[in-house]
PDB file of C-alpha atoms in Angstrom:
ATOM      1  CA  UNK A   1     -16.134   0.539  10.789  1.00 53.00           C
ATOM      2  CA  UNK A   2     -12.562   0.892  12.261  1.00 65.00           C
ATOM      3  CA  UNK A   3      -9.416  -0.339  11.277  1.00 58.00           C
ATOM      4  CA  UNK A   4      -9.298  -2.623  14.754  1.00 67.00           C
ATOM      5  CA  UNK A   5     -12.233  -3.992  13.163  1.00 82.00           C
ATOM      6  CA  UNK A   6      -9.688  -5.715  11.177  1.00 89.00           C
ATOM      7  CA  UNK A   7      -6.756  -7.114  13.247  1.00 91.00           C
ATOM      8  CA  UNK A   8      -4.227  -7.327  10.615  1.00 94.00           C
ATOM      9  CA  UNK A   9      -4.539  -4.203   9.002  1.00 94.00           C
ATOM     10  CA  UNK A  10      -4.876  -2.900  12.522  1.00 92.00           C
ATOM     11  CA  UNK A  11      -1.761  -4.425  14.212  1.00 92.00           C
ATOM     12  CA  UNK A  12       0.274  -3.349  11.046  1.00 95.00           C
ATOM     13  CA  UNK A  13      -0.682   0.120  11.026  1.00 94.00           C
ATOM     14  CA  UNK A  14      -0.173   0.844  14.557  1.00 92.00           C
ATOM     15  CA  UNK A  15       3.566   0.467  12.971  1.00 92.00           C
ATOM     16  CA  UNK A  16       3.201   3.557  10.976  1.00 93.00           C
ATOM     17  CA  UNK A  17       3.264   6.847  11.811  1.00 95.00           C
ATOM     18  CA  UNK A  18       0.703   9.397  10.306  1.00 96.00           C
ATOM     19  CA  UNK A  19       1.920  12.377   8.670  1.00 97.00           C
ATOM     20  CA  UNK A  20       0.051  15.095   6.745  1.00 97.00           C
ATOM     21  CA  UNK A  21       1.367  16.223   4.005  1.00 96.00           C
ATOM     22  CA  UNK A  22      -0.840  18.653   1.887  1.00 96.00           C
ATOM     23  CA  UNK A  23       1.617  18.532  -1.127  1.00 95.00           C
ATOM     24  CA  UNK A  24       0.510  14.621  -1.753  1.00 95.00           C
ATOM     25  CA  UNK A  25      -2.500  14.618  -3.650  1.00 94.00           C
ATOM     26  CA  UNK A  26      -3.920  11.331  -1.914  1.00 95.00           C
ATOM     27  CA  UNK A  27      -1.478   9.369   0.433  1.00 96.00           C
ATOM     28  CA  UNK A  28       1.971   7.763   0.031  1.00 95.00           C
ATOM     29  CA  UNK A  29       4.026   5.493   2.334  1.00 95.00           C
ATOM     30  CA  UNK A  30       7.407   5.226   2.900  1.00 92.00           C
ATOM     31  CA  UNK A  31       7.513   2.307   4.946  1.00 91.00           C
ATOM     32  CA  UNK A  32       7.888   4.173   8.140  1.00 90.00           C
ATOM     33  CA  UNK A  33       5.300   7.104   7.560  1.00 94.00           C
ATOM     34  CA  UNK A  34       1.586   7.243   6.000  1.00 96.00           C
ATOM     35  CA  UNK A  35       1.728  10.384   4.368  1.00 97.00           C
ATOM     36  CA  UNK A  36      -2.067  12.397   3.742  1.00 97.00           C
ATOM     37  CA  UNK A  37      -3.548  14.854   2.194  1.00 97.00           C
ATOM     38  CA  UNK A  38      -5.969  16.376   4.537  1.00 97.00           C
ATOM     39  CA  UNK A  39      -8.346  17.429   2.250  1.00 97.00           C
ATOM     40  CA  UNK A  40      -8.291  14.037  -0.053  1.00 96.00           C
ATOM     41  CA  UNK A  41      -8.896  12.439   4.020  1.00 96.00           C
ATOM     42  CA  UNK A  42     -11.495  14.830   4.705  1.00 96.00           C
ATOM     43  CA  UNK A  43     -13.241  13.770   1.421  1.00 95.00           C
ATOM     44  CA  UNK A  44     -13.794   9.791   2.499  1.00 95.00           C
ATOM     45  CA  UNK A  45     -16.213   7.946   3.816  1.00 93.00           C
ATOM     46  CA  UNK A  46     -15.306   7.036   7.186  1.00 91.00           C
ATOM     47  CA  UNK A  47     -15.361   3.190   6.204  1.00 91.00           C
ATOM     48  CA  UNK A  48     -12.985   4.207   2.817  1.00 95.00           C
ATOM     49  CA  UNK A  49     -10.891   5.764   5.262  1.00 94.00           C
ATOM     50  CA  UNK A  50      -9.874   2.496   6.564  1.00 93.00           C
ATOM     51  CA  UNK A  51      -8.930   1.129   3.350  1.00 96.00           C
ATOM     52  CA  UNK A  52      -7.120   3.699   2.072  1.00 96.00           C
ATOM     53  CA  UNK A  53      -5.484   3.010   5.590  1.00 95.00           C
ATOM     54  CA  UNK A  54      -4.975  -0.740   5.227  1.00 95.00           C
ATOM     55  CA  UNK A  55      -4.085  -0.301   1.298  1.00 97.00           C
ATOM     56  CA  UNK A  56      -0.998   1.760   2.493  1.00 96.00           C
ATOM     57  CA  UNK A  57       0.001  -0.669   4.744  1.00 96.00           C
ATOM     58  CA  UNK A  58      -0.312  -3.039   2.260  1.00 96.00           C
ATOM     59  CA  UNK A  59       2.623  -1.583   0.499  1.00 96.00           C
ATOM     60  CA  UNK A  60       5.258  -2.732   2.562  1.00 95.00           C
ATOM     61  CA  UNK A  61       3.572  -5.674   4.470  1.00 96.00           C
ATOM     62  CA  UNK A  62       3.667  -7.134   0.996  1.00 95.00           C
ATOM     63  CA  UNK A  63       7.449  -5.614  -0.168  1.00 92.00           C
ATOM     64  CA  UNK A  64       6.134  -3.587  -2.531  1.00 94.00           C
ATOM     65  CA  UNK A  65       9.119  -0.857  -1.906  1.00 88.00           C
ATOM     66  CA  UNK A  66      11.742  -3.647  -2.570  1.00 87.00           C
ATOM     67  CA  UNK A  67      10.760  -5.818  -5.308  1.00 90.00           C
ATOM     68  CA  UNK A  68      10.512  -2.409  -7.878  1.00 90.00           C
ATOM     69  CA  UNK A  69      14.146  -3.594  -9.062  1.00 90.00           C
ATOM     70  CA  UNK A  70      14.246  -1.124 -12.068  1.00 90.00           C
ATOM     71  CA  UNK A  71      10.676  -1.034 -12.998  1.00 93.00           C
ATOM     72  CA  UNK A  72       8.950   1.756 -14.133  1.00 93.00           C
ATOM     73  CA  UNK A  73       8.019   3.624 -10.986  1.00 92.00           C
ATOM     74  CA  UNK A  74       4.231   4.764 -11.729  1.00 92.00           C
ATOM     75  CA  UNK A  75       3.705   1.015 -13.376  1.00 94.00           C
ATOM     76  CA  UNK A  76       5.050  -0.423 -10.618  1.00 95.00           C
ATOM     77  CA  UNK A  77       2.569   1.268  -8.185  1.00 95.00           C
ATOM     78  CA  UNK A  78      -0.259   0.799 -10.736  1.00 96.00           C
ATOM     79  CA  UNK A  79       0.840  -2.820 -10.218  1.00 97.00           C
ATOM     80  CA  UNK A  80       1.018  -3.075  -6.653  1.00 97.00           C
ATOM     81  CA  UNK A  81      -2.500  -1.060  -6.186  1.00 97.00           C
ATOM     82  CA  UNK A  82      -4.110  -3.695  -7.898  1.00 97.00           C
ATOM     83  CA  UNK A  83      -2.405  -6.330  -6.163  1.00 97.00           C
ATOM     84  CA  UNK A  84      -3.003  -4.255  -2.924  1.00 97.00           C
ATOM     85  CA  UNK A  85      -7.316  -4.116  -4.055  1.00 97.00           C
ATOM     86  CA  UNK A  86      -7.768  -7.239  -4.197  1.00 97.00           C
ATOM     87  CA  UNK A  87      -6.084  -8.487  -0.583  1.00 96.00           C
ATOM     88  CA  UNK A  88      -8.959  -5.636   0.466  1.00 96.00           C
ATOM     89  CA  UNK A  89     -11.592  -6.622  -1.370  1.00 96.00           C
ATOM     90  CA  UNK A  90     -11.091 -10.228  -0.075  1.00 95.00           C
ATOM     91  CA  UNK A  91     -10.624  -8.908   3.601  1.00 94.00           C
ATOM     92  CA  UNK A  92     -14.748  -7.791   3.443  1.00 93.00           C
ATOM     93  CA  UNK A  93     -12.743  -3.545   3.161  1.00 95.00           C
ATOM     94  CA  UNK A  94     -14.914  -1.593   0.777  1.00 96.00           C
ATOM     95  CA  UNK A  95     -13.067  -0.403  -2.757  1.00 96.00           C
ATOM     96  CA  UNK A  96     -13.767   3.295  -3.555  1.00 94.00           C
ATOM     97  CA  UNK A  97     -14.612   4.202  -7.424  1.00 92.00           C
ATOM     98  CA  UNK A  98     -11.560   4.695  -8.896  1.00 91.00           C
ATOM     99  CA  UNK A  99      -9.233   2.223  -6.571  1.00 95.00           C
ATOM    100  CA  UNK A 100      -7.706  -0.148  -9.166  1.00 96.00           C
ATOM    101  CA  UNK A 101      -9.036  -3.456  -8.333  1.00 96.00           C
ATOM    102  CA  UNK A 102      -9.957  -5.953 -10.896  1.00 96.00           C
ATOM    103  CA  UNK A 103     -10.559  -9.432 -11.068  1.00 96.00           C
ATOM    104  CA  UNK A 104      -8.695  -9.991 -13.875  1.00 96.00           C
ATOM    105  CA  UNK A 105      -5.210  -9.892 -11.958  1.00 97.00           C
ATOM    106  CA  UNK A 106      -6.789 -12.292  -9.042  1.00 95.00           C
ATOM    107  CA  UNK A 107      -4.366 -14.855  -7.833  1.00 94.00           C
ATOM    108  CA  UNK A 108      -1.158 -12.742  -9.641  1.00 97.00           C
ATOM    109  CA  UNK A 109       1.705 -11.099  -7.959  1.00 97.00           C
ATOM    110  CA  UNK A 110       2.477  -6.927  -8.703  1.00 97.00           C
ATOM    111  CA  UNK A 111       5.289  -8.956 -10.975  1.00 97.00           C
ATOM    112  CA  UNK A 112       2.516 -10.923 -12.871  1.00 98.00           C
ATOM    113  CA  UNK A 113       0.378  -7.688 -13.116  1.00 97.00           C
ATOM    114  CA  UNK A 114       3.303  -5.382 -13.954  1.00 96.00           C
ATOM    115  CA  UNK A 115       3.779  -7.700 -16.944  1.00 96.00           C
ATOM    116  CA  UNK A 116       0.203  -7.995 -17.996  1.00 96.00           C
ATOM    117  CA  UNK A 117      -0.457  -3.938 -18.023  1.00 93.00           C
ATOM    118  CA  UNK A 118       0.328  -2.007 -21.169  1.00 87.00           C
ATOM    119  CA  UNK A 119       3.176   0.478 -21.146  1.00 80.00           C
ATOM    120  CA  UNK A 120       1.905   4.203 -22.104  1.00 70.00           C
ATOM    121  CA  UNK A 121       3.486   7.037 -21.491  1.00 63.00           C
ATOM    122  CA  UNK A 122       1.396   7.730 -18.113  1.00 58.00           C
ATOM    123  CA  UNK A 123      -1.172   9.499 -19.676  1.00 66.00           C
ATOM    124  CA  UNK A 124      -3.609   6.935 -20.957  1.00 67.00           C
ATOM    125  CA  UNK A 125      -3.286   4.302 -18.640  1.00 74.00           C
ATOM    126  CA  UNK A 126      -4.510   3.719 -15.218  1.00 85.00           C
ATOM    127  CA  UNK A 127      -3.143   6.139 -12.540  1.00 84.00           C
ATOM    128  CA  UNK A 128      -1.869   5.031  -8.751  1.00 88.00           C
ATOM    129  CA  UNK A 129      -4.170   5.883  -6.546  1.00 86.00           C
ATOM    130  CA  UNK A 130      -1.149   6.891  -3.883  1.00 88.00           C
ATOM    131  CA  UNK A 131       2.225   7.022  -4.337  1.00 90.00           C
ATOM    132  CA  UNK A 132       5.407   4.501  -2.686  1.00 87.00           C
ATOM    133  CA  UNK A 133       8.395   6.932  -1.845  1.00 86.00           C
ATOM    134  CA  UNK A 134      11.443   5.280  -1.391  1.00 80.00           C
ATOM    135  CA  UNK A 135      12.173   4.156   2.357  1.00 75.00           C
ATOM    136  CA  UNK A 136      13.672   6.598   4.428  1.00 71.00           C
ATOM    137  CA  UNK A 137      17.530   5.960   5.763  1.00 66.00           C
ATOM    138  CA  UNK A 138      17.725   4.081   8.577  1.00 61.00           C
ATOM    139  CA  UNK A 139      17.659   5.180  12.062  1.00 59.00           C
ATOM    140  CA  UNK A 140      20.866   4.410  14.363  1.00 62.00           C
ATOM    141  CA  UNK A 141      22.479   2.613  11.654  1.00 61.00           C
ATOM    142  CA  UNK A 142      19.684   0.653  10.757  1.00 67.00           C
ATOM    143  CA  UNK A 143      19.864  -0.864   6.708  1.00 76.00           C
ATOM    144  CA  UNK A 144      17.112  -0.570   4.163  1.00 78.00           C
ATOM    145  CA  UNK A 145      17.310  -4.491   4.501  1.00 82.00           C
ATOM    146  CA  UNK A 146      16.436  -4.542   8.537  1.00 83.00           C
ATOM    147  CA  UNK A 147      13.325  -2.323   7.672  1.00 84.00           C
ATOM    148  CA  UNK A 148      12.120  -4.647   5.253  1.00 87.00           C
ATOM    149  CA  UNK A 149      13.379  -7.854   7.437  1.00 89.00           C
ATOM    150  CA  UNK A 150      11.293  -5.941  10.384  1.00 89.00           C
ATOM    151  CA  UNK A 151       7.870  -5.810   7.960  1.00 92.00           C
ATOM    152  CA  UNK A 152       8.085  -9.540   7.210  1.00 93.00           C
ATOM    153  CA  UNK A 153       8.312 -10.178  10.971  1.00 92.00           C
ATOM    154  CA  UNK A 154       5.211  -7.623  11.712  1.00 93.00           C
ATOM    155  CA  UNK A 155       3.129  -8.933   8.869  1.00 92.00           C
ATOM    156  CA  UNK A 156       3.955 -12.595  10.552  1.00 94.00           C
ATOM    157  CA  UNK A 157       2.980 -11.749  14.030  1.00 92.00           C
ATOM    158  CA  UNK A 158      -0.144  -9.424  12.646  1.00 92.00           C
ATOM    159  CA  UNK A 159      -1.076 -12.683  10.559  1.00 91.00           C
ATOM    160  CA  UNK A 160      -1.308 -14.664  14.088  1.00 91.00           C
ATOM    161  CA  UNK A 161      -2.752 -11.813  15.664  1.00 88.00           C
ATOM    162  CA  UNK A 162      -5.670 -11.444  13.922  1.00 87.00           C
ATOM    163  CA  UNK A 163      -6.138 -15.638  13.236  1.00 85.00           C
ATOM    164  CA  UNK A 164      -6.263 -15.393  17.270  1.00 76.00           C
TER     165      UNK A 164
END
């Protein structure tokens, strides 16, 4: 399986540049960059590959850097993985072990699911399966607010991309 096997996660990470980064334990995403551990790469599947490709994507297709507004940072990813999981699950993308996906939170926003987790001090709880950094400053003047205007747009045009 690649990710062109799936347009829309295709189109929209064609956006991203790849960066490895052996001091992230998994991957993170930045909005600009996929950031990956070689070694936690090196350890997939080929076919998990392309979620873990498509769930970082995911991240700012759907906002996810933007809408934290105060939250608890690893919550808020723990959030926004599951909400991430299940977009995968429903695109046909095999979920690893481990990858928080659960029904339970179907149909719910990273808001709704934020909401519905327990707080803990980090420990106990589930644990993000990558990490959201914040975005990076703009290049040539450009606003935190034009990268995220620029992902709605791309997640728009990927949407008609792959319906075509």
């Amino acid at each position: 399986m690649e990710l062109l096997d799936h347009p829309f996660f295709g189109v929209l990470s064609l956006r991203m540049q790849l960066v490895e980064d052996a001091n992230v334990p998994t991957l993170a995403v930045d909005g600009r960059s996929i950031f990956y551990n070689p070694d936690f790469i090196m350890s997939l599947e080929e076919n998990l590959c392309v979620s873990a490709i498509a769930h970082e994507v995911m991240h700012p297709a759907l906002d996810h850097m933007y809408r934290r507004n105060g939250r608890d940072p690893r919550k808020w990813n723990v959030a926004c993985d599951y909400a991430a999981n299940l977009i995968l699950r429903d695109a046909c993308l095999p979920i690893a072990p481990g990858w928080l996906c659960s029904p339970v939170y179907r149909d719910m926003s990273a808001e709704q699911i934020y909401e519905a987790l327990p707080d803990d001090d980090g420990k106990g709880g589930p644990q993000p399966q990558d990490q959201m950094l914040p975005p990076p400053p703009g290049v040539d003047g450009e606003s935190q607010e034009d990268l995220e205007v620029e992902w709605k747009l791309a997640t728009v045009q990927a949407a008609k991309i792959a319906k075509g």
